Short mmCIF file of C-alpha atoms in Angstrom, two decimals:
data_model
loop_
_atom_site.label_atom_id
_atom_site.label_comp_id
_atom_site.label_asym_id
_atom_site.label_seq_id
_atom_site.Cartn_x
_atom_site.Cartn_y
_atom_site.Cartn_z
CA MET O 1 -1.25 -6.36 23.13
CA GLN O 2 -5.00 -6.33 23.98
CA ARG O 3 -5.40 -3.30 25.76
CA LEU O 4 -3.52 -1.41 22.50
CA ALA O 5 -6.42 -3.69 20.60
CA ARG O 6 -9.03 -2.43 23.49
CA GLY O 7 -7.51 1.55 22.55
CA ASP O 8 -5.64 2.18 25.45
CA ARG O 9 -2.59 4.47 24.77
CA GLU O 10 -1.54 3.85 27.78
CA ALA O 11 -0.34 0.25 26.87
CA LEU O 12 2.16 1.63 25.15
CA GLY O 13 4.19 2.19 27.43
CA PRO O 14 5.00 -1.83 28.67
CA LEU O 15 5.43 -2.57 24.93
CA MET O 16 8.18 0.00 24.08
CA GLU O 17 9.81 -0.20 26.46
CA ARG O 18 10.28 -4.01 25.90
CA HIS O 19 11.12 -3.34 22.24
CA HIS O 20 12.03 0.09 21.21
CA ARG O 21 15.93 -1.34 21.98
CA ARG O 22 16.10 -4.35 19.85
CA LEU O 23 13.52 -2.66 17.04
CA PHE O 24 15.78 0.27 17.11
CA ARG O 25 18.64 -2.44 16.46
CA ILE O 26 17.07 -4.00 13.31
CA ALA O 27 16.13 -0.38 11.84
CA LEU O 28 19.89 0.63 12.28
CA SER O 29 21.60 -2.09 10.88
CA TYR O 30 19.77 -1.94 7.25
CA LEU O 31 19.64 2.47 6.82
CA ARG O 32 22.72 3.13 8.55
CA ASP O 33 21.22 6.02 9.67
CA VAL O 34 19.85 6.59 13.27
CA ASP O 35 18.43 9.21 13.17
CA GLU O 36 16.15 7.07 9.92
CA ALA O 37 16.32 4.44 12.55
CA MET O 38 14.14 5.94 15.53
CA ASP O 39 11.94 7.26 12.60
CA ALA O 40 11.47 4.21 11.87
CA VAL O 41 10.97 2.89 15.59
CA GLN O 42 8.78 5.91 16.28
CA GLU O 43 6.43 4.59 12.96
CA THR O 44 6.55 0.12 13.56
CA PHE O 45 5.34 1.39 17.22
CA VAL O 46 2.12 3.81 15.51
CA LYS O 47 1.44 1.28 12.36
CA ALA O 48 1.14 -1.87 16.06
CA TYR O 49 -1.20 0.75 17.17
CA GLN O 50 -3.38 1.29 14.35
CA ALA O 51 -3.04 -2.54 13.88
CA ALA O 52 -3.39 -3.48 17.12
CA SER O 53 -7.16 -4.57 16.82
CA ARG O 54 -5.79 -7.02 13.56
CA TRP O 55 -3.04 -9.12 15.35
CA ASP O 56 -3.91 -12.05 16.05
CA PRO O 57 -3.43 -13.26 20.13
CA VAL O 58 -1.78 -16.38 19.19
CA SER O 59 1.03 -15.26 17.25
CA GLU O 60 3.84 -13.52 19.62
CA VAL O 61 4.38 -9.99 19.45
CA ALA O 62 7.69 -10.25 18.34
CA PRO O 63 8.14 -11.11 14.75
CA TRP O 64 5.10 -9.25 14.65
CA LEU O 65 6.35 -5.78 15.55
CA SER O 66 10.66 -7.22 13.39
CA ARG O 67 8.41 -7.39 10.92
CA ILE O 68 6.65 -3.90 10.99
CA ALA O 69 9.88 -2.13 11.37
CA VAL O 70 12.24 -4.35 8.47
CA ASN O 71 9.62 -2.99 6.70
CA HIS O 72 9.19 0.67 6.83
CA ALA O 73 12.54 0.59 6.25
CA ILE O 74 12.73 -1.08 2.62
CA ASP O 75 10.20 1.53 2.17
CA CYS O 76 12.49 3.92 4.21
CA TYR O 77 15.22 2.79 1.77
CA ARG O 78 14.03 3.60 -1.48
CA ARG O 79 12.65 6.69 -0.43
CA ARG O 80 15.85 7.44 0.34
CA GLN O 81 17.51 5.94 -3.17
CA ARG O 82 15.05 8.11 -4.34
CA ARG O 83 15.79 10.77 -3.09
CA ARG O 84 19.61 10.78 -3.74
CA ARG O 85 19.24 9.93 -7.48
CA THR O 86 17.30 13.06 -7.53
CA GLU O 87 19.72 15.79 -4.72
CA GLU O 88 22.95 13.34 -5.99
CA PRO O 89 23.03 12.35 -9.87
CA MET O 90 26.03 11.13 -9.83
CA PRO O 91 28.15 9.83 -6.77
CA ASP O 92 31.18 8.46 -7.55
CA HIS O 93 31.77 6.51 -4.71
CA PRO O 94 29.83 5.19 -1.99
CA ILE O 95 28.09 7.55 0.03
CA ASP O 96 29.89 7.43 3.65
CA HIS O 97 28.23 6.15 6.88
CA ASP O 98 29.08 7.83 9.61
CA GLY O 99 29.60 5.64 13.06
CA ARG O 100 27.18 8.19 15.29
CA TRP O 101 25.70 5.41 17.18
CA ARG O 102 26.23 4.71 20.69
CA VAL O 103 27.94 0.85 21.79
CA GLY O 104 28.05 1.97 25.68
CA ASP O 105 31.38 5.14 26.44
CA PRO O 106 34.28 3.06 24.57
CA SER O 107 37.56 4.27 25.39
CA PRO O 108 38.31 6.48 22.10
CA GLU O 109 40.65 3.86 20.39
CA SER O 110 37.67 1.63 20.53
CA GLU O 111 35.20 3.86 19.38
CA VAL O 112 36.99 4.10 16.49
CA SER O 113 37.88 0.62 15.98
CA GLY O 114 34.77 -0.12 16.32
CA ARG O 115 33.50 2.75 13.48
CA GLU O 116 35.90 2.00 11.72
CA VAL O 117 33.91 -2.27 11.31
CA GLY O 118 30.67 0.07 11.53
CA HIS O 119 32.60 1.58 8.16
CA ARG O 120 33.16 -1.87 7.01
CA ILE O 121 30.33 -3.80 7.68
CA ALA O 122 27.82 -0.85 6.11
CA ALA O 123 29.57 -0.82 3.23
CA ALA O 124 29.54 -5.07 2.07
CA LEU O 125 25.87 -4.27 3.26
CA GLN O 126 25.32 -1.33 0.86
CA THR O 127 25.69 -4.29 -1.56
CA LEU O 128 22.83 -6.58 -0.88
CA PRO O 129 19.85 -6.90 -2.71
CA GLU O 130 16.75 -5.27 -0.69
CA ARG O 131 15.40 -8.41 -0.11
CA GLN O 132 18.66 -10.43 0.79
CA ARG O 133 19.75 -7.78 4.03
CA ALA O 134 16.41 -7.87 5.16
CA ILE O 135 16.44 -11.06 5.81
CA PHE O 136 19.94 -11.52 6.65
CA VAL O 137 19.45 -8.42 9.19
CA LEU O 138 16.39 -10.50 10.79
CA ARG O 139 18.50 -13.13 10.83
CA HIS O 140 21.75 -12.07 11.79
CA TYR O 141 20.67 -8.83 13.69
CA ASP O 142 17.42 -10.20 15.05
CA GLU O 143 18.01 -13.52 15.95
CA ARG O 144 14.64 -14.40 13.96
CA SER O 145 14.04 -18.08 12.81
CA LEU O 146 14.01 -19.45 8.57
CA PRO O 147 10.47 -19.95 9.11
CA GLU O 148 9.55 -16.59 11.49
CA ILE O 149 11.85 -14.67 8.14
CA ALA O 150 9.44 -15.92 5.46
CA ASP O 151 6.42 -15.08 6.90
CA ALA O 152 7.34 -11.31 8.01
CA LEU O 153 8.11 -10.92 4.30
CA GLY O 154 6.12 -13.09 2.41
CA MET O 155 8.77 -15.66 0.72
CA SER O 156 8.75 -18.82 0.62
CA LEU O 157 11.04 -20.86 3.29
CA GLY O 158 12.81 -22.01 1.07
CA THR O 159 14.55 -18.74 -1.12
CA VAL O 160 15.11 -17.00 2.52
CA LYS O 161 17.31 -19.86 2.57
CA SER O 162 19.18 -19.05 -0.97
CA SER O 163 18.65 -15.97 0.18
CA LEU O 164 21.06 -16.43 2.53
CA HIS O 165 22.89 -17.95 0.80
CA ARG O 166 24.13 -15.37 -1.46
CA ALA O 167 24.29 -12.45 1.06
CA ILE O 168 26.43 -14.40 3.88
CA ALA O 169 28.75 -15.32 -0.13
CA ARG O 170 28.23 -11.38 -1.30
CA LEU O 171 29.28 -10.19 2.43
CA ARG O 172 32.10 -12.29 2.14
CA THR O 173 33.61 -11.63 -0.86
CA ARG O 174 33.39 -7.83 0.19
CA LEU O 175 34.04 -8.34 3.55
CA GLY O 176 37.59 -10.31 3.08
CA SER O 177 39.56 -6.97 3.22
CA ALA O 178 38.11 -6.34 6.38
CA GLN O 179 39.00 -9.50 7.58
CA ALA O 180 42.84 -9.28 7.03
CA MET W 1 29.63 -28.10 -10.14
CA THR W 2 26.62 -30.33 -10.28
CA LEU W 3 23.06 -28.92 -8.79
CA PHE W 4 23.72 -32.15 -5.79
CA HIS W 5 27.11 -29.99 -4.76
CA GLU W 6 25.87 -26.30 -5.17
CA ARG W 7 22.26 -27.47 -2.40
CA TRP W 8 25.62 -28.78 -0.43
CA ARG W 9 27.65 -25.17 -1.13
CA VAL W 10 23.67 -23.34 0.34
CA ARG W 11 23.75 -25.51 2.76
CA VAL W 12 27.12 -25.07 3.90
CA SER W 13 26.19 -21.35 4.66
CA LEU W 14 23.72 -22.22 6.53
CA LEU W 15 26.28 -23.78 8.28
CA ALA W 16 27.81 -21.40 9.30
CA ALA W 17 25.24 -19.00 10.04
CA GLY W 18 23.65 -21.52 12.39
CA VAL W 19 19.86 -22.07 11.04
CA LEU W 20 20.77 -25.78 10.07
CA GLU W 21 18.25 -28.17 12.16
CA ALA W 22 20.51 -31.66 13.99
CA HIS W 23 19.83 -34.38 11.57
CA GLU W 24 21.33 -31.62 8.62
CA GLU W 25 24.54 -30.34 10.17
CA ALA W 26 25.24 -33.16 11.71
CA ALA W 27 25.10 -34.77 7.78
CA VAL W 28 26.32 -31.48 6.84
CA ARG W 29 29.33 -32.06 8.99
CA ALA W 30 29.61 -35.13 7.46
CA HIS W 31 30.21 -34.19 3.78
CA LEU W 32 32.53 -31.03 5.23
CA GLN W 33 35.13 -34.25 6.37
CA ALA W 34 35.12 -34.78 2.33
CA CYS W 35 34.70 -31.85 0.63
CA ASP W 36 37.69 -29.55 0.37
CA ALA W 37 36.05 -26.53 -1.33
CA CYS W 38 33.28 -26.30 0.65
CA ARG W 39 34.95 -26.90 3.95
CA ALA W 40 36.70 -23.13 2.54
CA ASP W 41 33.79 -21.59 2.32
CA PHE W 42 32.79 -22.46 5.29
CA GLU W 43 35.92 -21.15 7.09
CA ARG W 44 35.47 -17.72 4.70
CA SER W 45 32.63 -17.11 5.92
CA ARG W 46 32.59 -17.48 9.69
CA ARG W 47 35.11 -15.23 9.80
CA ALA W 48 32.93 -12.67 7.52
CA LEU W 49 30.35 -13.67 10.12
CA ASP W 50 32.41 -13.14 13.27
CA VAL W 51 33.73 -9.64 11.69
CA LEU W 52 30.15 -9.11 11.36
CA ALA W 53 29.41 -9.92 14.77
CA ARG W 54 31.27 -7.28 16.34
CA ASP W 55 28.75 -4.83 14.62
CA PRO W 56 28.17 -1.30 16.57
CA ALA W 57 24.90 -0.98 15.04
CA ARG W 58 24.51 -5.03 17.69
CA THR W 59 24.32 -3.62 20.75
CA ALA W 60 23.67 -0.10 19.92
CA ASP W 61 20.84 2.13 22.14
CA ALA W 62 18.76 4.87 21.05
CA PRO W 63 19.64 7.47 21.70
CA VAL W 64 16.75 9.02 23.04
CA SER W 65 15.01 7.55 26.41
CA VAL W 66 11.47 5.49 25.86
CA GLU W 67 9.31 8.65 27.46
CA PHE W 68 10.44 10.78 24.76
CA LEU W 69 9.87 7.99 21.68
CA LYS W 70 6.17 7.36 23.32
CA THR W 71 5.29 11.32 23.72
CA ARG W 72 7.21 11.44 19.48
CA VAL W 73 4.11 8.48 19.14
CA LEU W 74 2.02 9.62 20.55
CA ALA W 75 2.14 13.08 19.36
CA ARG W 76 1.40 11.40 15.66
CA LEU W 77 -1.08 8.76 16.51
CA ASP W 78 -2.40 12.78 17.15
CA GLU W 79 -1.61 13.76 14.72
CA VAL W 80 -3.24 11.12 12.05
CA VAL W 81 -6.00 11.32 14.36
CA VAL W 82 -6.81 15.70 13.73
CA ALA W 83 -5.81 15.12 10.31
CA ARG W 84 -8.60 15.81 8.35
CA PRO W 85 -11.60 13.46 7.62
CA PHE W 86 -12.79 12.98 3.35
CA ARG W 87 -14.46 16.29 2.78
CA TRP W 88 -16.98 16.02 -0.48
CA GLY W 89 -16.47 20.16 -0.16
CA PHE W 90 -13.05 19.55 -1.42
CA ALA W 91 -13.06 17.33 -3.57
CA GLY W 92 -16.32 20.04 -5.40
CA VAL W 93 -13.47 22.39 -5.09
CA GLY W 94 -11.11 20.17 -6.33
CA LEU W 95 -12.67 19.28 -9.91
CA ALA W 96 -13.70 22.78 -10.93
CA ALA W 97 -9.82 23.59 -10.31
CA ALA W 98 -8.98 21.06 -12.34
CA ALA W 99 -11.36 21.95 -14.82
CA LEU W 100 -10.11 25.37 -15.37
CA VAL W 101 -6.86 23.90 -15.55
CA VAL W 102 -8.30 22.15 -18.99
CA ALA W 103 -9.60 25.54 -20.11
CA ILE W 104 -5.71 26.99 -19.64
CA VAL W 105 -3.37 25.65 -20.28
CA PRO W 106 -3.78 24.02 -23.59
CA PRO W 107 -4.46 27.61 -25.25
CA LEU W 108 -1.50 28.60 -23.08
CA VAL W 109 0.67 25.95 -24.30
CA GLN W 110 -0.38 26.55 -27.97
CA ARG W 111 0.60 30.11 -27.62
CA MET W 112 4.00 29.07 -25.77
CA HIS W 113 4.77 27.17 -29.79
CA THR W 114 3.70 29.21 -31.65
CA PRO W 115 7.43 29.89 -33.43
CA GLY W 116 9.41 33.75 -33.32
CA THR W 117 7.71 34.74 -29.93
CA ALA W 118 9.27 35.63 -26.73
CA THR W 119 7.38 33.08 -24.44
CA ALA W 120 8.78 30.70 -27.34
CA VAL W 121 12.58 30.95 -26.21
CA ILE W 122 12.00 31.14 -22.06
CA VAL W 123 10.30 27.86 -22.54
CA GLU W 124 12.57 25.60 -24.71
CA GLN W 125 14.87 26.45 -21.62
CA PRO W 126 15.36 23.98 -19.97
CA LEU W 127 15.59 23.97 -15.87
CA VAL W 128 18.42 20.79 -15.82
CA PRO W 129 21.19 20.80 -17.94
CA GLU W 130 20.94 18.74 -20.44
CA ASP W 131 24.54 16.52 -19.09
CA VAL W 132 22.71 16.35 -15.43
CA MET W 133 19.78 15.20 -16.74
CA ALA W 134 21.58 12.35 -19.21
CA ARG W 135 23.82 11.83 -16.09
CA MET W 136 20.67 11.05 -14.38
CA GLU W 137 19.12 9.38 -16.92
CA ARG W 138 21.67 6.51 -17.79
CA ARG W 139 22.22 6.47 -13.32
CA LEU W 140 18.53 4.85 -13.11
CA ALA W 141 19.12 3.43 -16.70
CA ARG W 142 22.12 0.95 -15.33
CA ASP W 143 20.84 0.17 -11.81
CA SER W 144 17.46 -0.76 -12.52
CA ALA W 145 19.29 -3.14 -14.86
CA ALA W 146 21.51 -4.07 -11.60
CA ARG W 147 18.22 -4.96 -9.76
CA TYR W 148 16.57 -6.28 -12.47
CA LEU W 149 19.52 -8.51 -12.65
CA ASP W 150 20.34 -9.27 -8.82
CA GLU W 151 15.85 -10.16 -7.71
CA ALA W 152 16.63 -12.63 -11.06
CA GLN W 153 19.93 -13.75 -9.43
CA ASP W 154 17.80 -14.36 -6.68
CA LEU W 155 15.14 -16.41 -8.85
CA LEU W 156 18.06 -18.62 -9.95
CA VAL W 157 20.16 -19.86 -7.40
CA THR W 158 16.30 -21.01 -5.82
CA VAL W 159 15.79 -23.18 -8.74
CA SER W 160 19.28 -24.36 -9.05
CA ALA W 161 19.81 -24.61 -5.35
CA HIS W 162 17.18 -25.25 -2.68
CA PRO W 163 13.31 -25.36 -4.13
CA ALA W 164 11.24 -26.73 -1.25
CA ASP W 165 10.48 -30.93 -1.95
CA CYS W 166 6.13 -30.67 -3.58
CA GLU W 167 3.21 -31.66 -0.87
CA LYS W 168 1.11 -32.79 -3.82
CA GLU W 169 3.71 -34.94 -5.50
CA HIS W 170 6.03 -36.93 -3.21
CA GLY W 171 9.65 -37.01 -5.52
CA ARG W 172 9.66 -33.59 -7.08
CA VAL W 173 10.02 -30.29 -6.33
CA ASP W 174 7.82 -27.35 -5.56
CA VAL W 175 8.92 -24.39 -8.38
CA GLY W 176 5.63 -23.07 -8.25
CA GLU W 177 6.63 -19.18 -6.47
CA GLU W 178 9.65 -19.26 -8.85
CA ALA W 179 7.29 -20.10 -12.35
CA ARG W 180 5.53 -17.36 -11.38
CA ARG W 181 8.21 -14.49 -10.66
CA SER W 182 9.20 -15.29 -13.72
CA ARG W 183 6.55 -14.43 -15.98
CA GLU W 184 6.75 -11.76 -13.24
CA LEU W 185 9.78 -10.16 -14.13
CA LEU W 186 9.95 -10.56 -17.74
CA GLU W 187 6.90 -8.50 -17.54
CA ARG W 188 8.91 -5.32 -15.66
CA ARG W 189 11.12 -6.04 -16.90
CA ALA W 190 10.40 -3.96 -19.98
CA LEU W 191 10.01 -1.62 -17.41
CA MET W 192 13.24 -1.98 -15.59
CA VAL W 193 15.52 -2.78 -18.08
CA ASP W 194 15.51 0.34 -21.77
CA LEU W 195 16.79 -2.14 -23.67
CA GLY W 196 17.72 -0.41 -26.74
CA GLY W 197 19.07 2.09 -24.53
CA ASP W 198 23.36 3.02 -24.05
CA GLU W 199 23.44 2.25 -21.07
CA VAL W 200 23.43 -1.41 -20.91
CA SER W 201 24.83 -2.73 -23.71
CA SER W 202 27.33 -3.89 -22.36
CA ALA W 203 24.56 -5.94 -20.71
CA GLN W 204 22.72 -6.99 -23.39
CA PRO W 205 24.42 -10.26 -24.14
CA LEU W 206 23.69 -11.07 -20.42
CA LEU W 207 20.13 -10.32 -20.06
CA ASP W 208 19.76 -12.19 -23.02
CA ASP W 209 21.04 -15.60 -21.27
CA VAL W 210 18.62 -14.85 -17.95
CA GLU W 211 15.33 -14.05 -20.10
CA GLY W 212 16.00 -16.97 -22.05
CA LEU W 213 16.45 -18.79 -18.58
CA LEU W 214 13.48 -17.08 -16.79
CA ARG W 215 11.60 -18.30 -19.72
CA GLU W 216 11.92 -21.95 -19.24
CA VAL W 217 11.54 -21.29 -15.25
CA ALA W 218 8.28 -19.22 -16.93
CA ALA W 219 7.50 -22.28 -17.72
CA LEU W 220 7.69 -25.48 -15.53
CA PRO W 221 5.09 -26.75 -14.12
CA ALA W 222 4.27 -25.99 -9.92
CA CYS W 223 5.58 -29.49 -9.05
CA VAL W 224 8.71 -31.57 -11.42
CA HIS W 225 11.83 -33.85 -11.22
CA ALA W 226 14.32 -32.84 -9.53
CA ASP W 227 16.12 -33.93 -13.14
CA SER W 228 13.94 -31.13 -14.89
CA LEU W 229 16.19 -28.18 -13.42
CA GLU W 230 19.23 -29.91 -13.57
CA ALA W 231 19.01 -28.71 -18.00
CA ILE W 232 18.59 -25.40 -16.46
CA HIS W 233 21.24 -25.37 -14.23
CA LYS W 234 23.67 -26.75 -16.31
CA GLN W 235 23.24 -23.88 -18.91
CA MET W 236 24.20 -21.77 -16.30
CA GLU W 237 26.83 -23.08 -15.15
CA ARG W 238 27.73 -23.56 -18.91
CA ARG W 239 27.71 -19.71 -19.56
CA ASN W 240 28.98 -18.84 -15.75
CA VAL W 241 25.75 -16.86 -15.46
CA LEU W 242 25.71 -16.03 -11.93
CA MET W 243 29.11 -15.28 -11.82
CA LYS W 244 28.51 -12.85 -14.38
CA ILE W 245 25.79 -11.19 -12.82
CA ASP W 246 27.75 -10.80 -9.95
CA LEU W 247 30.26 -8.73 -11.81
CA MET W 248 27.85 -6.73 -14.37
CA THR W 249 25.97 -5.53 -11.36
CA ARG W 250 28.79 -4.50 -9.70
CA GLU W 251 29.90 -2.47 -13.36
CA LEU W 252 26.46 -1.42 -13.10
CA ARG W 253 26.26 -0.02 -10.01
CA GLY W 254 29.65 1.20 -10.07
#
């Protein structure tokens, strides 16, 4: 990070090597779209490079990058919603998500089943308000602690706790049929 | 359900998510032994989280190599670097263009609105069909109202279930941030919800209830006795506000 702060672009290589998969999973979990998730990862590293001089050396890099990624994902999601409102004014049902992500090299059966689970989860996550979804993604997919999440999203710890509770309550209602 | 019990339910969800401290975990596990409803909630949350653990996104690989990604990032950084800096000459051209628009457009608009001319007929034709526009506006109004209710719900849950202890005054809870957010939400309400519109008329009684509660929260001092929140919680309970918000946001979003 110190090399990055001095403007050394070569320092991006090891940083990307270490974090790009994790950031991709965070963005994909939030956005449920591979192309948008890759754009989010790319922009996360661009912003990290631009903001490296302001990075506080006592803080850890991973939560800092997670914060940039999830905030970018929220912006991206808002833009998508606005675009859909103007381009597709009245969809009668939630937009279908294709399960285009790759999971190792699955068999056809496990691929179908994985995609089906992915669709159900995508539909359930889509019902969460933006902030609840961001909190849930950072906890469930990135395993961030509650204080880290509060810091990343600029919220109080109490709000993070109650929002995580609401998110889980909603998801268990939505996924009730999926468990049967 | 009492305020005390609602706090347990939050902790039960947090236990299922694996984020409780050891001492809190022991207390919640002891509570689960005595509370059937909480135990059922815990089991349902665990099952939902088990399904979520099977999400392929958790193990997904990025579809491009890190080298390719690096090339893209460096290209983006170059774009940023070569982006043209602000030039006063361009600002001058912009101002001149703006002045031209100011000089030309008003007379043009006046001509367009002169009755009996062919231009007037063309201008009156809508660019977007009226029914599509009406549907877009309806959708937008309902989405905004749903978002307002979501945010209000988050806030009310925090107030009733899990305010942090006040650092300044022992034995009190800190609702300073929630009071501030309530005031902010009330200010934004007029922008988010078209109160005169038919689109959200079915939500009107609930919106009134929510507004009343937000006003009470907005009037709270930063540090209050937990008992002071009991009245707000009882009102929410009596009117089933949280459940109604869940149902209404679902209805508004179709």
